[in-house]
Short mmCIF file of C-alpha atoms and ligand atoms in Angstrom, two decimals:
data_model
loop_
_atom_site.label_atom_id
_atom_site.label_comp_id
_atom_site.label_asym_id
_atom_site.label_seq_id
_atom_site.Cartn_x
_atom_site.Cartn_y
_atom_site.Cartn_z
CA UNK S 273 -8.51 11.64 8.67
CA UNK S 274 -6.72 13.01 5.63
CA UNK S 275 -4.26 10.23 4.98
CA UNK S 276 -6.81 7.62 3.91
CA UNK S 277 -7.70 8.73 0.41
CA UNK S 278 -10.81 7.39 -1.30
CA UNK S 279 -14.43 8.33 -1.88
CA UNK S 280 -16.23 4.98 -2.15
CA UNK S 281 -18.30 3.30 0.54
CA UNK S 282 -15.42 0.92 1.32
CA UNK S 283 -13.12 3.72 2.43
CA UNK S 284 -15.97 5.39 4.35
CA UNK S 285 -16.56 2.11 6.18
CA UNK S 286 -12.80 1.68 6.79
CA UNK S 287 -12.56 5.17 8.31
CA UNK S 288 -15.52 4.43 10.57
CA UNK S 289 -13.95 1.16 11.74
CA UNK S 290 -10.56 2.78 12.32
CA UNK S 291 -12.11 5.42 14.60
CA UNK S 292 -14.14 2.77 16.47
CA UNK S 293 -11.11 0.52 16.93
CA UNK S 294 -9.00 3.46 18.08
CA UNK S 295 -11.32 3.92 21.06
CA UNK S 296 -10.17 0.72 22.75
CA UNK S 297 -6.97 -1.27 23.19
CA UNK S 298 -8.06 -4.66 21.88
CA UNK S 299 -6.07 -6.51 19.21
CA UNK S 300 -6.82 -5.71 15.56
CA UNK S 301 -6.19 -8.12 12.69
CA UNK S 302 -5.96 -6.44 9.28
CA UNK S 303 -6.39 -8.68 6.25
CA UNK S 304 -5.81 -7.73 2.63
CA UNK S 305 -3.65 -8.24 -0.46
CA UNK S 306 -0.24 -6.69 -0.82
CA UNK S 307 -0.28 -2.89 -1.15
CA UNK S 308 -3.94 -2.30 -0.20
CA UNK S 309 -3.05 -0.03 2.72
CA UNK S 310 -2.80 -2.30 5.77
CA UNK S 311 0.17 -0.36 7.13
CA UNK S 312 -1.63 2.97 6.63
CA UNK S 313 -4.68 1.71 8.54
CA UNK S 314 -2.56 0.37 11.42
CA UNK S 315 -0.85 3.75 11.75
CA UNK S 316 -4.18 5.59 11.67
CA UNK S 317 -5.60 3.40 14.45
CA UNK S 318 -2.53 4.25 16.53
CA UNK S 319 -2.69 7.99 15.73
CA UNK S 320 -6.33 8.20 16.77
CA UNK S 321 -5.93 6.09 19.92
CA UNK S 322 -5.12 7.04 23.49
CA UNK S 323 -1.62 5.58 22.83
CA UNK S 324 -0.87 8.16 20.11
CA UNK S 325 1.86 9.84 22.15
CA UNK S 326 3.63 6.51 22.58
CA UNK S 327 5.76 4.75 19.95
CA UNK S 328 4.44 2.96 16.85
CA UNK S 329 6.77 0.02 16.32
CA UNK S 330 6.30 -1.80 12.99
CA UNK S 331 7.86 -5.23 12.61
CA UNK S 332 7.81 -7.27 9.42
CA UNK S 333 7.71 -10.84 10.69
CA UNK S 334 8.66 -12.15 7.25
CA UNK S 335 11.95 -10.28 7.15
CA UNK S 336 13.43 -11.51 10.44
CA UNK S 337 15.43 -14.72 10.09
CA UNK S 338 13.45 -17.59 11.61
CA UNK S 339 15.84 -18.36 14.45
CA UNK S 340 15.92 -14.75 15.66
CA UNK S 341 12.20 -13.93 15.85
CA UNK S 342 11.85 -14.63 19.59
CA UNK S 343 14.96 -12.69 20.54
CA UNK S 344 13.94 -9.75 18.31
CA UNK S 345 10.44 -9.66 19.82
CA UNK S 346 11.23 -10.38 23.46
CA UNK S 347 14.85 -9.25 23.63
CA UNK S 348 17.82 -11.18 24.94
CA UNK S 349 20.43 -10.83 27.62
CA UNK S 350 24.18 -10.77 27.09
CA UNK S 351 25.49 -14.30 26.52
CA UNK S 352 22.01 -15.81 25.89
CA UNK S 353 23.37 -17.40 22.68
CA UNK S 354 26.49 -17.20 20.52
CA UNK S 355 26.70 -13.67 19.19
CA UNK S 356 24.56 -12.10 21.95
CA UNK S 357 27.31 -9.73 23.02
CA UNK S 358 25.02 -7.23 24.75
CA UNK S 359 21.62 -6.97 26.38
CA UNK S 360 19.05 -6.31 23.67
CA UNK S 361 15.62 -4.75 24.16
CA UNK S 362 13.00 -6.51 22.05
CA UNK S 363 10.33 -4.86 19.90
CA UNK S 364 7.62 -5.52 22.50
CA UNK S 365 9.46 -3.55 25.17
CA UNK S 366 10.22 -0.78 22.69
CA UNK S 367 6.48 -0.49 22.00
CA UNK S 368 5.67 0.13 25.69
CA UNK S 369 2.71 2.54 26.02
CA UNK S 370 2.36 2.56 22.27
CA UNK S 371 1.42 0.20 19.44
CA UNK S 372 3.24 -2.88 18.22
CA UNK S 373 2.36 -3.54 14.56
CA UNK S 374 3.24 -7.08 13.49
CA UNK S 375 3.09 -7.21 9.70
CA UNK S 376 3.01 -10.54 7.81
CA UNK S 377 2.06 -12.34 11.01
CA UNK S 378 1.48 -15.53 8.96
CA UNK S 379 5.27 -15.75 8.52
CA UNK S 380 5.91 -16.02 12.26
CA UNK S 381 7.51 -19.36 13.22
CA UNK S 382 5.42 -21.64 15.45
CA UNK S 383 7.62 -21.36 18.55
CA UNK S 384 7.47 -17.54 18.46
CA UNK S 385 3.68 -17.79 17.97
CA UNK S 386 3.46 -19.63 21.30
CA UNK S 387 5.51 -16.93 23.02
CA UNK S 388 3.40 -14.18 21.48
CA UNK S 389 0.20 -15.85 22.69
CA UNK S 390 1.65 -16.01 26.18
CA UNK S 391 2.51 -12.30 26.03
CA UNK S 392 -1.01 -11.39 24.86
CA UNK S 393 -2.55 -13.32 27.75
CA UNK S 394 -0.19 -12.09 30.45
CA UNK S 395 1.20 -8.77 29.14
CA UNK S 396 4.54 -9.99 30.45
CA UNK S 397 7.79 -10.66 28.61
CA UNK S 398 10.89 -12.58 29.52
CA UNK S 399 14.01 -11.85 27.49
CA UNK S 400 15.77 -14.85 25.96
CA UNK S 401 18.33 -16.11 28.48
CA UNK S 402 16.78 -14.24 31.41
CA UNK S 403 14.34 -15.27 34.11
CA UNK S 404 13.22 -11.74 34.92
CA UNK S 405 9.58 -11.16 34.05
CA UNK S 406 8.81 -7.65 32.79
CA UNK S 407 5.34 -6.19 32.47
CA UNK S 408 4.67 -4.34 29.21
CA UNK S 409 1.53 -2.46 28.28
CA UNK S 410 1.19 -2.06 24.51
CA UNK S 411 -1.52 -2.40 21.91
CA UNK S 412 -0.99 -5.13 19.34
CA UNK S 413 -2.14 -4.79 15.72
CA UNK S 414 -1.33 -7.53 13.22
CA UNK S 415 -1.65 -7.76 9.44
CA UNK S 416 -1.58 -10.56 6.92
CA UNK S 417 -1.82 -11.00 3.18
CA UNK S 418 -2.13 -14.78 3.48
CA UNK S 419 -5.32 -16.51 4.53
CA UNK S 420 -4.68 -17.45 8.16
CA UNK S 421 -7.57 -19.92 8.23
CA UNK S 422 -5.80 -21.86 5.48
CA UNK S 423 -2.52 -21.57 7.38
CA UNK S 424 -4.30 -23.11 10.41
CA UNK S 425 -5.43 -26.05 8.25
CA UNK S 426 -1.86 -26.41 6.97
CA UNK S 427 -0.67 -26.37 10.59
CA UNK S 428 1.63 -23.38 10.05
CA UNK S 429 -0.47 -21.08 12.23
CA UNK S 430 -1.86 -21.69 15.71
CA UNK S 431 -5.65 -21.46 15.87
CA UNK S 432 -5.61 -20.22 19.49
CA UNK S 433 -3.36 -17.33 18.45
CA UNK S 434 -5.61 -16.53 15.48
CA UNK S 435 -8.66 -16.12 17.72
CA UNK S 436 -6.64 -14.06 20.19
CA UNK S 437 -5.47 -11.70 17.42
CA UNK S 438 -8.76 -11.47 15.57
CA UNK S 439 -10.72 -9.59 18.25
CA UNK S 440 -11.29 -6.59 15.93
CA UNK S 441 -11.09 -7.61 12.26
CA UNK S 442 -10.48 -5.18 9.40
CA UNK S 443 -10.55 -6.51 5.84
CA UNK S 444 -9.34 -4.22 3.08
CA UNK S 445 -10.60 -5.03 -0.44
CA UNK S 446 -8.30 -4.87 -3.46
CA UNK S 447 -8.13 -1.65 -5.49
CA UNK S 448 -9.92 -3.45 -8.35
CA UNK S 449 -12.88 -3.96 -6.02
CA UNK S 450 -13.12 -0.21 -5.32
CA UNK S 451 -12.73 1.43 -8.71
CA UNK S 452 -14.21 4.70 -7.36
CA UNK S 453 -11.03 5.26 -5.36
CA UNK S 454 -8.58 4.91 -8.27
CA UNK S 455 -8.85 8.47 -9.59
CA UNK S 456 -8.87 10.24 -6.19
CA UNK S 457 -5.79 8.24 -5.22
CA UNK S 458 -4.09 8.91 -8.58
CA UNK S 459 -4.74 12.66 -8.25
CA UNK S 460 -3.50 12.62 -4.68
CA UNK S 461 -0.23 10.94 -5.70
CA UNK S 462 0.07 13.26 -8.72
CA UNK S 463 -0.13 16.36 -6.54
CA UNK S 464 2.10 14.95 -3.79
CA UNK S 465 4.90 13.89 -6.15
CA UNK S 466 4.90 16.50 -8.92
CA UNK S 467 6.88 19.08 -6.89
CA UNK S 468 4.74 22.02 -7.90
CA UNK S 469 4.41 21.15 -11.62
CA UNK S 470 0.76 21.43 -12.63
CA UNK S 471 0.10 18.11 -14.32
CA UNK S 472 -3.18 16.48 -15.30
CA UNK S 473 -4.40 13.23 -16.81
CA UNK S 474 -5.79 13.03 -20.35
CA UNK S 475 -9.27 11.53 -20.76
CA UNK S 476 -7.71 8.30 -22.08
CA UNK S 477 -5.26 8.20 -19.22
CA UNK S 478 -8.16 8.28 -16.74
CA UNK S 479 -9.84 5.46 -18.66
CA UNK S 480 -6.60 3.49 -18.64
CA UNK S 481 -6.21 3.89 -14.85
CA UNK S 482 -9.80 2.80 -14.28
CA UNK S 483 -9.49 -0.25 -16.54
CA UNK S 484 -6.14 -1.61 -15.38
CA UNK S 485 -6.23 -4.60 -12.97
CA UNK S 486 -3.78 -3.18 -10.33
CA UNK S 487 -2.37 -6.49 -9.07
CA UNK S 488 -0.03 -4.51 -6.78
CA UNK S 489 -2.96 -2.38 -5.53
CA UNK S 490 -2.41 1.15 -4.15
CA UNK S 491 1.37 0.71 -3.91
CA UNK S 492 1.52 -0.09 -7.64
CA UNK S 493 -0.74 2.89 -8.46
CA UNK S 494 1.50 5.20 -6.45
CA UNK S 495 4.63 4.00 -8.26
CA UNK S 496 2.99 4.15 -11.70
CA UNK S 497 2.02 7.79 -11.05
CA UNK S 498 5.55 8.61 -9.88
CA UNK S 499 6.92 7.06 -13.08
CA UNK S 500 4.39 8.94 -15.25
CA UNK S 501 5.48 12.23 -13.68
CA UNK S 502 9.03 11.51 -14.82
CA UNK S 503 8.05 10.32 -18.30
CA UNK S 504 5.48 13.07 -19.04
CA UNK S 505 6.75 15.41 -21.72
CA UNK S 506 4.05 18.02 -21.30
CA UNK S 507 1.58 19.09 -18.63
CA UNK S 508 -0.72 16.27 -19.73
CA UNK S 509 -0.16 12.65 -18.74
CA UNK S 510 -1.06 10.07 -21.42
CA UNK S 511 -1.59 6.30 -21.03
CA UNK S 512 1.85 5.64 -22.53
CA UNK S 513 3.43 7.56 -19.63
CA UNK S 514 2.15 4.87 -17.27
CA UNK S 515 4.24 2.24 -19.09
CA UNK S 516 1.91 -0.45 -17.77
CA UNK S 517 2.41 -4.16 -18.39
CA UNK S 518 -0.27 -4.17 -21.08
CA UNK S 519 2.16 -2.27 -23.33
CA UNK S 520 4.69 -4.39 -25.18
CA UNK S 521 8.27 -4.47 -23.93
CA UNK S 522 9.74 -2.65 -26.93
CA UNK S 523 7.21 0.14 -26.73
CA UNK S 524 7.87 0.50 -23.04
CA UNK S 525 11.59 0.82 -23.60
CA UNK S 526 11.02 3.90 -25.70
CA UNK S 527 8.27 6.09 -24.27
CA UNK S 528 8.91 8.87 -26.79
CA UNK S 529 8.28 6.45 -29.62
CA UNK S 530 5.19 5.13 -27.89
CA UNK S 531 3.90 8.63 -27.38
CA UNK S 532 4.04 9.50 -31.08
CA UNK S 533 2.43 6.16 -31.95
CA UNK S 534 -0.25 6.75 -29.41
CA UNK S 535 -1.05 10.22 -30.70
CA UNK S 536 -1.18 8.88 -34.24
CA UNK S 537 -3.55 6.14 -33.13
CA UNK S 538 -5.90 8.60 -31.41
CA UNK S 539 -5.96 10.82 -34.51
CA UNK S 540 -6.73 7.77 -36.62
CA UNK S 541 -9.49 6.67 -34.24
CA UNK S 542 -11.05 10.10 -34.63
CA UNK S 543 -10.70 9.90 -38.43
CA UNK S 544 -8.34 12.88 -38.61
CA UNK S 545 -10.77 15.11 -36.73
CA UNK S 546 -8.13 17.11 -34.84
CA UNK S 547 -10.61 18.83 -32.50
CA UNK S 548 -12.05 15.48 -31.41
CA UNK S 549 -8.61 13.88 -31.08
CA UNK S 550 -7.34 16.82 -29.01
CA UNK S 551 -10.37 16.61 -26.74
CA UNK S 552 -9.83 12.90 -26.22
CA UNK S 553 -6.16 13.51 -25.39
CA UNK S 554 -7.14 16.27 -22.96
CA UNK S 555 -5.15 18.97 -24.77
CA UNK S 556 -5.93 21.99 -26.94
CA UNK S 557 -5.88 21.91 -30.76
CA UNK S 558 -2.75 24.11 -31.01
CA UNK S 559 -0.94 21.78 -28.54
CA UNK S 560 -1.91 18.76 -30.62
CA UNK S 561 -0.66 20.46 -33.80
CA UNK S 562 2.58 21.27 -32.00
CA UNK S 563 3.00 17.65 -30.86
CA UNK S 564 2.20 16.38 -34.37
CA UNK S 565 4.88 18.62 -35.79
CA UNK S 566 7.35 17.48 -33.14
CA UNK S 567 6.66 13.80 -33.82
CA UNK S 568 6.41 14.30 -37.55
CA UNK S 569 2.82 13.07 -37.71
CA UNK S 570 1.22 14.17 -40.98
CA UNK S 571 -2.43 14.25 -41.92
CA UNK S 572 -3.38 12.15 -44.91
CA UNK S 573 -5.01 14.27 -47.60
N1 ATP M 260 -6.17 4.88 1.08
C1 ATP M 260 -4.91 5.32 0.92
N2 ATP M 260 -4.65 6.64 0.88
C2 ATP M 260 -3.38 7.09 0.69
N3 ATP M 260 -2.31 6.30 0.51
C3 ATP M 260 -2.51 4.97 0.54
C4 ATP M 260 -3.81 4.41 0.75
N4 ATP M 260 -3.70 3.07 0.71
C5 ATP M 260 -2.41 2.80 0.50
N5 ATP M 260 -1.67 3.93 0.39
C6 ATP M 260 -0.23 4.02 0.08
O1 ATP M 260 0.09 2.86 -0.69
C7 ATP M 260 1.30 2.27 -0.28
C8 ATP M 260 1.06 0.86 0.19
O2 ATP M 260 0.31 0.87 1.39
P1 ATP M 260 0.70 -0.06 2.64
O3 ATP M 260 2.17 -0.14 2.80
O4 ATP M 260 -0.11 0.40 3.81
O5 ATP M 260 0.14 -1.44 2.07
P2 ATP M 260 0.14 -2.85 2.77
O6 ATP M 260 -1.23 -3.40 2.62
O7 ATP M 260 0.68 -2.70 4.16
O8 ATP M 260 1.15 -3.65 1.85
P3 ATP M 260 2.05 -4.97 2.20
O9 ATP M 260 1.10 -6.13 2.24
O10 ATP M 260 2.97 -5.08 1.04
O11 ATP M 260 2.72 -4.70 3.50
C9 ATP M 260 1.87 3.18 0.81
O12 ATP M 260 2.78 4.06 0.22
C10 ATP M 260 0.66 3.94 1.32
O13 ATP M 260 1.02 5.20 1.77
MG1 MG M 261 2.56 -3.29 4.93
#
């Protein structure tokens, strides 16, 4: 399973669960913050399952307008409502013999939740405006970044549906909770997005990645690395190339300026010991001298 990057026990446990869950067709409920990898896990369960030759249909329940959820899921027949100019196959039918991945299930309106529960119990769908019952065999995986137990208390989510969906639970911790995975993921994204350029992180850059809070989890890390690849002026990536929120807005707007300031600061921290400063930056002494010349950084005598 190459796609799930990470070395910590959490990822090991996730991989084990994914392979176990792939062996059967029961419903899986994946819980975790935004960007932790819920979509990746759903796809891996599908890929490793007996349904892998069938379709993987991903539906974001939060992005369908409320009134259309049932017709998008179950389909509709021509003339079922104003604007239904043709027969329309719903997502469930399109996922036949494959996997239906319902993302942001907590956003599903209550009436559609009732219909979904009925489908899960009967494996039958009826298109909106039709009375023909169609049998559909597909595996259902759902994901949520809201706490569904709270949604049940707030009466926005049906408890019977929750128990029906939560047969096989998979909870993915935030990136902050699995610091061991940050660097392997960062290196993976660096290699995958640097189009053959051989780039590496400076010692401080690694420290910066490990210390940052990553509120947007793996998705944020991926995008920060992609940005750093663009901003990097040499083969070494420095903390300033990440342009993270901890940097001030003005510094962020001018990465070149930030870079020279950063180099100056590191030299100062190492009390003008160029060898030590170069080591900390992850570059050679001649490269540091070259950068100092370029940025007009002079040593105090
Ligand atoms: N362990 C991992 N290994 C490799 N890539 C990962 C991993 N986890 C996440 N990613 C990548 O991070 C990005 C976000 O992952 P994904 O879309 O699966 O998150 P999510 O939990 O579904 O987010 P959301 O709640 O916003 O839907 C994707 O580009 C995905 O490829
Ligand atoms: Mg997702």
